mmCIF file of C-alpha atoms and ligand atoms in Angstrom:
data_model
loop_
_atom_site.group_PDB
_atom_site.id
_atom_site.type_symbol
_atom_site.label_atom_id
_atom_site.label_comp_id
_atom_site.label_asym_id
_atom_site.label_seq_id
_atom_site.Cartn_x
_atom_site.Cartn_y
_atom_site.Cartn_z
ATOM 1 C CA GLY A 1441 -34.813 -8.561 83.348
ATOM 2 C CA GLY A 1442 -38.489 -7.781 83.753
ATOM 3 C CA PHE A 1443 -41.371 -8.899 81.604
ATOM 4 C CA GLY A 1444 -40.776 -8.254 77.906
ATOM 5 C CA ALA A 1445 -37.023 -7.677 78.202
ATOM 6 C CA PRO A 1446 -34.943 -9.381 75.499
ATOM 7 C CA PRO A 1447 -33.488 -12.716 76.658
ATOM 8 C CA VAL A 1448 -29.909 -11.428 76.394
ATOM 9 C CA ASN A 1449 -28.532 -14.222 78.544
ATOM 10 C CA ASP A 1450 -29.933 -16.917 76.301
ATOM 11 C CA PRO A 1451 -27.075 -18.283 74.161
ATOM 12 C CA MET A 1452 -29.434 -18.659 71.194
ATOM 13 C CA TRP A 1453 -30.616 -15.043 71.241
ATOM 14 C CA GLY A 1454 -27.698 -13.600 69.257
ATOM 15 C CA TYR A 1455 -28.009 -16.400 66.758
ATOM 16 C CA PHE A 1456 -31.733 -15.781 66.389
ATOM 17 C CA THR A 1457 -31.385 -12.039 65.757
ATOM 18 C CA ALA A 1458 -28.658 -12.610 63.155
ATOM 19 C CA ILE A 1459 -30.917 -14.941 61.173
ATOM 20 C CA ALA A 1460 -34.131 -12.986 61.674
ATOM 21 C CA GLY A 1461 -32.728 -9.769 60.217
ATOM 22 C CA GLN A 1462 -34.461 -6.396 60.203
ATOM 23 C CA ASP A 1463 -38.034 -7.594 60.838
ATOM 24 C CA GLY A 1464 -36.965 -9.551 63.944
ATOM 25 C CA GLU A 1465 -38.810 -12.689 62.827
ATOM 26 C CA ILE A 1466 -37.876 -15.781 60.854
ATOM 27 C CA ASP A 1467 -39.657 -16.710 57.615
ATOM 28 C CA SER A 1468 -39.397 -20.025 55.767
ATOM 29 C CA GLU A 1469 -36.430 -19.031 53.581
ATOM 30 C CA GLU A 1470 -34.496 -17.787 56.617
ATOM 31 C CA LEU A 1471 -35.340 -20.977 58.497
ATOM 32 C CA GLN A 1472 -34.171 -23.147 55.609
ATOM 33 C CA ARG A 1473 -30.860 -21.260 55.390
ATOM 34 C CA CYS A 1474 -30.373 -21.523 59.142
ATOM 35 C CA LEU A 1475 -31.194 -25.237 59.393
ATOM 36 C CA THR A 1476 -28.883 -25.997 56.482
ATOM 37 C CA GLN A 1477 -26.032 -24.021 58.104
ATOM 38 C CA THR A 1478 -26.412 -25.607 61.532
ATOM 39 C CA GLY A 1479 -26.339 -29.022 59.900
ATOM 40 C CA ILE A 1480 -29.112 -30.321 62.154
ATOM 41 C CA HIS A 1481 -30.045 -32.716 59.332
ATOM 42 C CA GLY A 1482 -26.680 -34.434 59.936
ATOM 43 C CA THR A 1483 -25.903 -36.877 57.147
ATOM 44 C CA TYR A 1484 -29.437 -36.595 55.755
ATOM 45 C CA SER A 1485 -30.471 -34.235 52.943
ATOM 46 C CA PRO A 1486 -31.126 -30.622 54.015
ATOM 47 C CA PHE A 1487 -34.771 -29.659 54.600
ATOM 48 C CA SER A 1488 -36.912 -28.606 51.650
ATOM 49 C CA LEU A 1489 -38.549 -25.176 51.672
ATOM 50 C CA GLU A 1490 -41.948 -26.911 51.913
ATOM 51 C CA THR A 1491 -40.981 -28.666 55.156
ATOM 52 C CA CYS A 1492 -39.604 -25.390 56.572
ATOM 53 C CA ARG A 1493 -42.919 -23.713 55.732
ATOM 54 C CA LEU A 1494 -44.747 -26.475 57.597
ATOM 55 C CA MET A 1495 -42.512 -26.062 60.663
ATOM 56 C CA ILE A 1496 -43.451 -22.390 60.784
ATOM 57 C CA SER A 1497 -47.189 -22.974 60.238
ATOM 58 C CA MET A 1498 -47.224 -25.571 63.032
ATOM 59 C CA LEU A 1499 -46.565 -22.843 65.607
ATOM 60 C CA ASP A 1500 -47.941 -19.830 63.747
ATOM 61 C CA ARG A 1501 -51.166 -19.131 65.646
ATOM 62 C CA ASP A 1502 -51.366 -15.503 64.506
ATOM 63 C CA LEU A 1503 -50.939 -16.554 60.845
ATOM 64 C CA THR A 1504 -48.100 -14.191 59.972
ATOM 65 C CA GLY A 1505 -46.006 -16.879 58.261
ATOM 66 C CA LYS A 1506 -43.101 -15.972 60.551
ATOM 67 C CA MET A 1507 -41.537 -17.187 63.777
ATOM 68 C CA GLY A 1508 -40.424 -15.353 66.918
ATOM 69 C CA PHE A 1509 -37.683 -16.410 69.333
ATOM 70 C CA ASN A 1510 -39.708 -18.843 71.449
ATOM 71 C CA GLU A 1511 -41.137 -20.641 68.438
ATOM 72 C CA PHE A 1512 -37.627 -20.828 66.996
ATOM 73 C CA LYS A 1513 -36.407 -22.651 70.078
ATOM 74 C CA GLU A 1514 -39.469 -24.902 70.064
ATOM 75 C CA VAL A 1515 -38.669 -25.958 66.492
ATOM 76 C CA PHE A 1516 -35.149 -26.994 67.507
ATOM 77 C CA VAL A 1517 -36.456 -29.083 70.395
ATOM 78 C CA ALA A 1518 -39.048 -30.796 68.174
ATOM 79 C CA LEU A 1519 -36.516 -31.406 65.409
ATOM 80 C CA SER A 1520 -33.969 -33.046 67.633
ATOM 81 C CA GLY A 1521 -36.645 -35.370 69.016
ATOM 82 C CA TRP A 1522 -37.795 -36.366 65.546
ATOM 83 C CA LYS A 1523 -34.239 -36.864 64.361
ATOM 84 C CA GLN A 1524 -33.477 -39.172 67.278
ATOM 85 C CA ASN A 1525 -36.625 -41.126 66.622
ATOM 86 C CA PHE A 1526 -35.879 -41.426 62.903
ATOM 87 C CA MET A 1527 -32.314 -42.610 63.517
ATOM 88 C CA MET A 1528 -33.599 -45.309 65.835
ATOM 89 C CA PHE A 1529 -35.469 -46.850 62.902
ATOM 90 C CA ASP A 1530 -33.004 -45.997 60.103
ATOM 91 C CA GLN A 1531 -30.368 -48.290 61.509
ATOM 92 C CA ASP A 1532 -28.402 -48.676 58.302
ATOM 93 C CA ARG A 1533 -28.283 -44.831 57.928
ATOM 94 C CA SER A 1534 -29.621 -45.060 54.390
ATOM 95 C CA GLY A 1535 -31.614 -41.854 54.988
ATOM 96 C CA SER A 1536 -34.980 -43.550 54.680
ATOM 97 C CA VAL A 1537 -37.203 -45.931 56.595
ATOM 98 C CA GLU A 1538 -39.698 -48.531 55.469
ATOM 99 C CA PRO A 1539 -43.483 -48.205 55.942
ATOM 100 C CA HIS A 1540 -43.627 -50.650 58.863
ATOM 101 C CA GLU A 1541 -40.775 -48.802 60.616
ATOM 102 C CA MET A 1542 -42.655 -45.530 60.089
ATOM 103 C CA SER A 1543 -45.712 -47.088 61.790
ATOM 104 C CA GLN A 1544 -43.602 -48.168 64.738
ATOM 105 C CA SER A 1545 -42.003 -44.744 64.943
ATOM 106 C CA LEU A 1546 -45.362 -42.931 65.123
ATOM 107 C CA SER A 1547 -46.614 -45.407 67.740
ATOM 108 C CA SER A 1548 -43.471 -44.873 69.787
ATOM 109 C CA MET A 1549 -44.307 -41.161 69.886
ATOM 110 C CA GLY A 1550 -47.670 -41.998 71.435
ATOM 111 C CA TYR A 1551 -49.938 -41.573 68.420
ATOM 112 C CA ARG A 1552 -52.871 -43.974 68.270
ATOM 113 C CA ILE A 1553 -53.956 -44.208 64.646
ATOM 114 C CA SER A 1554 -56.060 -46.846 62.866
ATOM 115 C CA PRO A 1555 -54.325 -49.082 60.297
ATOM 116 C CA GLN A 1556 -56.360 -47.482 57.478
ATOM 117 C CA ALA A 1557 -55.395 -43.911 58.388
ATOM 118 C CA LEU A 1558 -51.790 -44.958 59.009
ATOM 119 C CA SER A 1559 -51.556 -46.566 55.610
ATOM 120 C CA GLY A 1560 -52.972 -43.452 53.903
ATOM 121 C CA ILE A 1561 -50.612 -41.178 55.809
ATOM 122 C CA ILE A 1562 -47.544 -43.268 55.070
ATOM 123 C CA LYS A 1563 -48.342 -43.488 51.369
ATOM 124 C CA ARG A 1564 -48.716 -39.711 51.246
ATOM 125 C CA PHE A 1565 -45.189 -39.183 52.594
ATOM 126 C CA SER A 1566 -43.424 -41.993 50.696
ATOM 127 C CA LYS A 1567 -41.253 -41.920 47.621
ATOM 128 C CA ASN A 1568 -40.884 -45.284 45.864
ATOM 129 C CA GLY A 1569 -42.218 -47.044 48.940
ATOM 130 C CA ARG A 1570 -39.764 -45.494 51.409
ATOM 131 C CA ILE A 1571 -39.938 -42.472 53.732
ATOM 132 C CA TYR A 1572 -36.996 -40.037 53.571
ATOM 133 C CA PHE A 1573 -36.001 -37.829 56.507
ATOM 134 C CA ASP A 1574 -37.354 -34.576 55.051
ATOM 135 C CA ASP A 1575 -40.758 -36.167 54.384
ATOM 136 C CA TYR A 1576 -40.682 -37.865 57.768
ATOM 137 C CA VAL A 1577 -40.305 -34.488 59.468
ATOM 138 C CA ALA A 1578 -43.039 -32.982 57.262
ATOM 139 C CA CYS A 1579 -45.320 -35.824 58.392
ATOM 140 C CA CYS A 1580 -44.437 -35.337 62.076
ATOM 141 C CA VAL A 1581 -45.046 -31.581 61.837
ATOM 142 C CA LYS A 1582 -48.488 -32.026 60.294
ATOM 143 C CA LEU A 1583 -49.429 -34.811 62.672
ATOM 144 C CA ARG A 1584 -48.505 -32.703 65.670
ATOM 145 C CA ALA A 1585 -50.310 -29.623 64.331
ATOM 146 C CA HIS A 1586 -53.518 -31.503 63.494
ATOM 147 C CA THR A 1587 -53.471 -33.397 66.782
ATOM 148 C CA ASP A 1588 -53.077 -30.080 68.650
ATOM 149 C CA THR A 1589 -55.982 -28.606 66.681
ATOM 150 C CA PHE A 1590 -58.141 -31.628 67.458
ATOM 151 C CA ARG A 1591 -57.383 -31.555 71.182
ATOM 152 C CA ARG A 1592 -57.944 -27.822 71.426
ATOM 153 C CA ARG A 1593 -61.359 -28.130 69.798
ATOM 154 C CA ASP A 1594 -62.334 -31.320 71.641
ATOM 155 C CA ASN A 1595 -62.239 -29.530 74.984
ATOM 156 C CA MET A 1596 -65.017 -31.713 76.425
ATOM 157 C CA GLN A 1597 -62.915 -34.744 75.462
ATOM 158 C CA GLN A 1598 -65.752 -36.471 73.691
ATOM 159 C CA GLY A 1599 -63.561 -37.751 70.887
ATOM 160 C CA PHE A 1600 -65.356 -35.627 68.291
ATOM 161 C CA VAL A 1601 -64.860 -32.159 66.889
ATOM 162 C CA ASN A 1602 -67.185 -29.872 64.970
ATOM 163 C CA PHE A 1603 -66.249 -27.444 62.214
ATOM 164 C CA SER A 1604 -68.051 -24.857 60.133
ATOM 165 C CA TYR A 1605 -66.796 -24.669 56.527
ATOM 166 C CA ASP A 1606 -64.713 -21.610 57.305
ATOM 167 C CA GLU A 1607 -63.184 -23.140 60.454
ATOM 168 C CA PHE A 1608 -62.427 -26.306 58.524
ATOM 169 C CA LEU A 1609 -60.615 -24.366 55.796
ATOM 170 C CA LEU A 1610 -58.621 -22.395 58.377
ATOM 171 C CA CYS A 1611 -57.406 -25.643 59.964
ATOM 172 C CA THR A 1612 -56.685 -27.565 56.796
ATOM 173 C CA MET A 1613 -55.459 -24.935 54.345
ATOM 174 C CA THR A 1614 -52.988 -23.033 56.494
ATOM 175 C CA ILE A 1615 -50.772 -26.000 57.368
ATOM 176 C CA GLY B 958 -67.203 -51.859 23.484
ATOM 177 C CA GLY B 959 -69.062 -53.203 26.491
ATOM 178 C CA PHE B 960 -68.648 -52.289 30.123
ATOM 179 C CA GLY B 961 -65.023 -52.357 31.237
ATOM 180 C CA ALA B 962 -63.543 -52.347 27.758
ATOM 181 C CA PRO B 963 -60.525 -50.059 27.304
ATOM 182 C CA PRO B 964 -61.489 -46.693 25.833
ATOM 183 C CA VAL B 965 -59.548 -47.359 22.621
ATOM 184 C CA ASN B 966 -61.320 -44.599 20.722
ATOM 185 C CA ASP B 967 -60.332 -41.940 23.225
ATOM 186 C CA PRO B 968 -57.412 -39.959 21.766
ATOM 187 C CA MET B 969 -55.825 -39.657 25.223
ATOM 188 C CA TRP B 970 -55.817 -43.404 25.919
ATOM 189 C CA GLY B 971 -52.579 -44.169 24.050
ATOM 190 C CA TYR B 972 -50.927 -41.233 25.711
ATOM 191 C CA PHE B 973 -52.094 -42.367 29.144
ATOM 192 C CA THR B 974 -50.812 -45.934 28.739
ATOM 193 C CA ALA B 975 -47.422 -44.700 27.527
ATOM 194 C CA ILE B 976 -46.980 -42.556 30.648
ATOM 195 C CA ALA B 977 -48.501 -45.029 33.107
ATOM 196 C CA GLY B 978 -46.090 -47.837 32.193
ATOM 197 C CA GLN B 979 -46.325 -51.418 33.437
ATOM 198 C CA ASP B 980 -48.586 -50.840 36.434
ATOM 199 C CA GLY B 981 -51.197 -49.060 34.294
ATOM 200 C CA GLU B 982 -51.477 -46.140 36.733
ATOM 201 C CA ILE B 983 -49.808 -42.755 37.071
ATOM 202 C CA ASP B 984 -47.820 -41.806 40.171
ATOM 203 C CA SER B 985 -46.575 -38.328 41.077
ATOM 204 C CA GLU B 986 -43.218 -38.630 39.304
ATOM 205 C CA GLU B 987 -44.899 -39.852 36.129
ATOM 206 C CA LEU B 988 -47.434 -37.029 36.348
ATOM 207 C CA GLN B 989 -44.687 -34.439 36.780
ATOM 208 C CA ARG B 990 -42.800 -35.768 33.749
ATOM 209 C CA CYS B 991 -45.966 -35.802 31.682
ATOM 210 C CA LEU B 992 -47.123 -32.294 32.647
ATOM 211 C CA THR B 993 -43.654 -30.905 31.941
ATOM 212 C CA GLN B 994 -43.581 -32.575 28.511
ATOM 213 C CA THR B 995 -47.054 -31.404 27.482
ATOM 214 C CA GLY B 996 -46.077 -27.879 28.476
ATOM 215 C CA ILE B 997 -49.478 -27.230 30.042
ATOM 216 C CA HIS B 998 -47.726 -24.741 32.367
ATOM 217 C CA GLY B 999 -47.100 -22.586 29.276
ATOM 218 C CA THR B 1000 -44.656 -19.800 30.035
ATOM 219 C CA TYR B 1001 -44.860 -20.509 33.791
ATOM 220 C CA SER B 1002 -42.433 -22.709 35.722
ATOM 221 C CA PRO B 1003 -43.115 -26.466 35.500
ATOM 222 C CA PHE B 1004 -45.049 -28.037 38.391
ATOM 223 C CA SER B 1005 -43.173 -29.112 41.513
ATOM 224 C CA LEU B 1006 -43.368 -32.727 42.646
ATOM 225 C CA GLU B 1007 -45.291 -31.567 45.723
ATOM 226 C CA THR B 1008 -48.045 -30.003 43.584
ATOM 227 C CA CYS B 1009 -48.214 -33.148 41.420
ATOM 228 C CA ARG B 1010 -48.620 -35.229 44.584
ATOM 229 C CA LEU B 1011 -51.486 -32.976 45.656
ATOM 230 C CA MET B 1012 -53.202 -33.338 42.257
ATOM 231 C CA ILE B 1013 -53.160 -37.096 42.702
ATOM 232 C CA SER B 1014 -54.355 -37.043 46.323
ATOM 233 C CA MET B 1015 -57.259 -34.771 45.361
ATOM 234 C CA LEU B 1016 -58.857 -37.591 43.365
ATOM 235 C CA ASP B 1017 -57.314 -40.585 45.121
ATOM 236 C CA ARG B 1018 -60.295 -41.970 47.055
ATOM 237 C CA ASP B 1019 -58.787 -45.451 47.409
ATOM 238 C CA LEU B 1020 -55.505 -43.996 48.771
ATOM 239 C CA THR B 1021 -53.149 -45.800 46.395
ATOM 240 C CA GLY B 1022 -51.151 -42.662 45.562
ATOM 241 C CA LYS B 1023 -51.795 -43.332 41.883
ATOM 242 C CA MET B 1024 -54.191 -42.227 39.175
ATOM 243 C CA GLY B 1025 -56.244 -44.148 36.606
ATOM 244 C CA PHE B 1026 -57.378 -42.942 33.189
ATOM 245 C CA ASN B 1027 -60.505 -41.057 34.270
ATOM 246 C CA GLU B 1028 -58.711 -39.209 37.053
ATOM 247 C CA PHE B 1029 -55.956 -38.349 34.589
ATOM 248 C CA LYS B 1030 -58.446 -36.672 32.297
ATOM 249 C CA GLU B 1031 -60.086 -34.910 35.248
ATOM 250 C CA VAL B 1032 -56.733 -33.398 36.235
ATOM 251 C CA PHE B 1033 -56.291 -31.949 32.741
ATOM 252 C CA VAL B 1034 -59.749 -30.367 32.821
ATOM 253 C CA ALA B 1035 -59.153 -28.868 36.278
ATOM 254 C CA LEU B 1036 -55.689 -27.611 35.320
ATOM 255 C CA SER B 1037 -56.834 -25.829 32.207
ATOM 256 C CA GLY B 1038 -59.573 -24.089 34.214
ATOM 257 C CA TRP B 1039 -57.118 -22.956 36.875
ATOM 258 C CA LYS B 1040 -54.616 -21.788 34.272
ATOM 259 C CA GLN B 1041 -57.256 -19.673 32.508
ATOM 260 C CA ASN B 1042 -58.304 -18.181 35.812
ATOM 261 C CA PHE B 1043 -54.728 -17.423 36.825
ATOM 262 C CA MET B 1044 -53.932 -15.764 33.484
ATOM 263 C CA MET B 1045 -56.962 -13.514 33.844
ATOM 264 C CA PHE B 1046 -55.378 -12.014 36.965
ATOM 265 C CA ASP B 1047 -51.711 -12.228 35.924
ATOM 266 C CA GLN B 1048 -52.182 -9.692 33.160
ATOM 267 C CA ASP B 1049 -48.540 -8.712 32.876
ATOM 268 C CA ARG B 1050 -47.569 -12.426 32.572
ATOM 269 C CA SER B 1051 -45.054 -12.084 35.407
ATOM 270 C CA GLY B 1052 -45.929 -15.594 36.592
ATOM 271 C CA SER B 1053 -47.337 -14.431 39.904
ATOM 272 C CA VAL B 1054 -50.371 -12.601 41.249
ATOM 273 C CA GLU B 1055 -50.814 -10.315 44.232
ATOM 274 C CA PRO B 1056 -52.812 -11.251 47.346
ATOM 275 C CA HIS B 1057 -55.853 -9.148 46.406
ATOM 276 C CA GLU B 1058 -55.917 -10.692 42.921
ATOM 277 C CA MET B 1059 -55.748 -14.142 44.507
ATOM 278 C CA SER B 1060 -58.805 -13.256 46.624
ATOM 279 C CA GLN B 1061 -60.695 -12.142 43.538
ATOM 280 C CA SER B 1062 -59.669 -15.274 41.693
ATOM 281 C CA LEU B 1063 -60.983 -17.602 44.431
ATOM 282 C CA SER B 1064 -64.239 -15.605 44.613
ATOM 283 C CA SER B 1065 -64.620 -15.831 40.849
ATOM 284 C CA MET B 1066 -64.495 -19.637 41.205
ATOM 285 C CA GLY B 1067 -67.459 -19.467 43.586
ATOM 286 C CA TYR B 1068 -65.669 -19.950 46.914
ATOM 287 C CA ARG B 1069 -67.167 -18.007 49.813
ATOM 288 C CA ILE B 1070 -64.427 -17.610 52.434
ATOM 289 C CA SER B 1071 -64.145 -15.163 55.352
ATOM 290 C CA PRO B 1072 -61.461 -12.452 55.158
ATOM 291 C CA GLN B 1073 -59.569 -14.062 58.070
ATOM 292 C CA ALA B 1074 -59.430 -17.513 56.476
ATOM 293 C CA LEU B 1075 -58.597 -15.998 53.068
ATOM 294 C CA SER B 1076 -55.715 -14.061 54.520
ATOM 295 C CA GLY B 1077 -54.316 -17.169 56.245
ATOM 296 C CA ILE B 1078 -54.663 -19.231 53.082
ATOM 297 C CA ILE B 1079 -53.022 -16.643 50.872
ATOM 298 C CA LYS B 1080 -50.082 -16.202 53.248
ATOM 299 C CA ARG B 1081 -49.556 -19.963 53.260
ATOM 300 C CA PHE B 1082 -49.178 -20.071 49.478
ATOM 301 C CA SER B 1083 -47.175 -16.856 49.020
ATOM 302 C CA LYS B 1084 -43.479 -16.284 48.440
ATOM 303 C CA ASN B 1085 -42.281 -12.767 49.214
ATOM 304 C CA GLY B 1086 -45.861 -11.541 49.213
ATOM 305 C CA ARG B 1087 -46.777 -12.931 45.783
ATOM 306 C CA ILE B 1088 -48.454 -16.150 44.634
ATOM 307 C CA TYR B 1089 -46.692 -18.071 41.843
ATOM 308 C CA PHE B 1090 -48.523 -20.358 39.428
ATOM 309 C CA ASP B 1091 -47.300 -23.619 40.966
ATOM 310 C CA ASP B 1092 -48.416 -22.531 44.464
ATOM 311 C CA TYR B 1093 -51.657 -21.165 43.042
ATOM 312 C CA VAL B 1094 -52.489 -24.587 41.628
ATOM 313 C CA ALA B 1095 -51.466 -26.275 44.898
ATOM 314 C CA CYS B 1096 -53.875 -23.951 46.703
ATOM 315 C CA CYS B 1097 -56.709 -24.638 44.235
ATOM 316 C CA VAL B 1098 -56.171 -28.400 44.520
ATOM 317 C CA LYS B 1099 -56.337 -28.343 48.320
ATOM 318 C CA LEU B 1100 -59.298 -25.978 48.380
ATOM 319 C CA ARG B 1101 -61.239 -28.181 46.004
ATOM 320 C CA ALA B 1102 -60.357 -31.356 47.916
ATOM 321 C CA HIS B 1103 -61.260 -29.936 51.342
ATOM 322 C CA THR B 1104 -64.470 -28.362 49.999
ATOM 323 C CA ASP B 1105 -65.460 -31.736 48.507
ATOM 324 C CA THR B 1106 -64.712 -33.449 51.829
ATOM 325 C CA PHE B 1107 -66.793 -30.900 53.699
ATOM 326 C CA ARG B 1108 -69.791 -31.198 51.351
ATOM 327 C CA ARG B 1109 -69.674 -34.985 51.389
ATOM 328 C CA ARG B 1110 -69.740 -35.057 55.195
ATOM 329 C CA ASP B 1111 -72.280 -32.245 55.548
ATOM 330 C CA ASN B 1112 -74.943 -34.287 53.795
ATOM 331 C CA MET B 1113 -77.746 -32.721 55.830
ATOM 332 C CA GLN B 1114 -76.445 -29.306 54.685
ATOM 333 C CA GLN B 1115 -76.356 -27.899 58.171
ATOM 334 C CA GLY B 1116 -73.115 -26.020 57.600
ATOM 335 C CA PHE B 1117 -71.248 -28.145 60.137
ATOM 336 C CA VAL B 1118 -69.250 -31.339 59.993
ATOM 337 C CA ASN B 1119 -68.184 -33.765 62.690
ATOM 338 C CA PHE B 1120 -64.951 -35.744 62.866
ATOM 339 C CA SER B 1121 -63.463 -38.362 65.143
ATOM 340 C CA TYR B 1122 -59.693 -38.019 65.602
ATOM 341 C CA ASP B 1123 -59.028 -40.787 63.111
ATOM 342 C CA GLU B 1124 -61.412 -39.354 60.500
ATOM 343 C CA PHE B 1125 -59.857 -35.925 60.989
ATOM 344 C CA LEU B 1126 -56.358 -37.301 60.381
ATOM 345 C CA LEU B 1127 -57.493 -39.176 57.289
ATOM 346 C CA CYS B 1128 -58.898 -35.951 55.814
ATOM 347 C CA THR B 1129 -56.057 -33.642 56.756
ATOM 348 C CA MET B 1130 -52.946 -35.818 56.498
ATOM 349 C CA THR B 1131 -53.517 -37.505 53.150
ATOM 350 C CA ILE B 1132 -53.796 -34.338 51.079
HETATM 351 CA CA1 CA C 2977 -36.852 -11.999 58.739
HETATM 352 CA CA1 CA C 2978 -32.820 -47.220 56.187
HETATM 353 CA CA1 CA C 2979 -46.919 -46.098 36.808
#
């Protein structure tokens, strides 16, 4: 098919349209339902609505709060990577990892973060000193989104970015 | 009492110590229990754990994930202001406000935000096109925290702030 034709040969297309419904896009409630049905969380708890919201905001450049077909596929790719990474550190399959395992996991994904920032981040996503899968994914989503924002703005690669108040709110409040 | 003495004459002190328990500080689960018991949400739904976490991060400069006595009192003051403001716009007491009322509410608190940023923010905190009290408070908490961060960094009042990657993550990931 030419440019703009629906990807009818893509095995996920029918699945996408069934979930998206009339408006042809997926919002956070639809995403939560879909992720719960597919069982991508495996033996872990299903994703919270908050984490599903974050997954959508991560890719939602036009700020509609919804996801098209390509973003939908991107979310699945990201999720399966994060799940693999999490399972590598949750060896006893308890559904949670310890702070030092979380550090190792983020390093293994290529993030270079100071001990102070790491410690603040890990505390933010912990419950009783442990990090559960849903919160782990929420953390990975935010980290990826904010790292993308930083790189996009730091186009001279000087290691610094500049924000007006309004730009700062747009970046921090919508994710 | 001299410097550092417990504020025994403060009527909230006994209440604080009862909630805080052994460690003498309040974490997000303790805050949620306490806010639900006091009924500060009134006829609205009790606060989610996520919103309670945000309330703590807003004031948590030392990144412990917990709150001392003064922060505890600050949260109550902020909450009662936000509740009053919300009730002014939720005149039919449905528990939610519409996007344009949310805009007016943020303006009435003194925030000056562009239409584009406002629209992104409001979408982020909406469910089915409306903003519920719990999400309203989450939005107010984040807005206050990020505005404080911006002002603190923009100490020359030039309207711009600068971040290294690590500083940016510390500001965006821990709230
Ligand atoms: Ca839809
Ligand atoms: Ca484990
Ligand atoms: Ca405690």
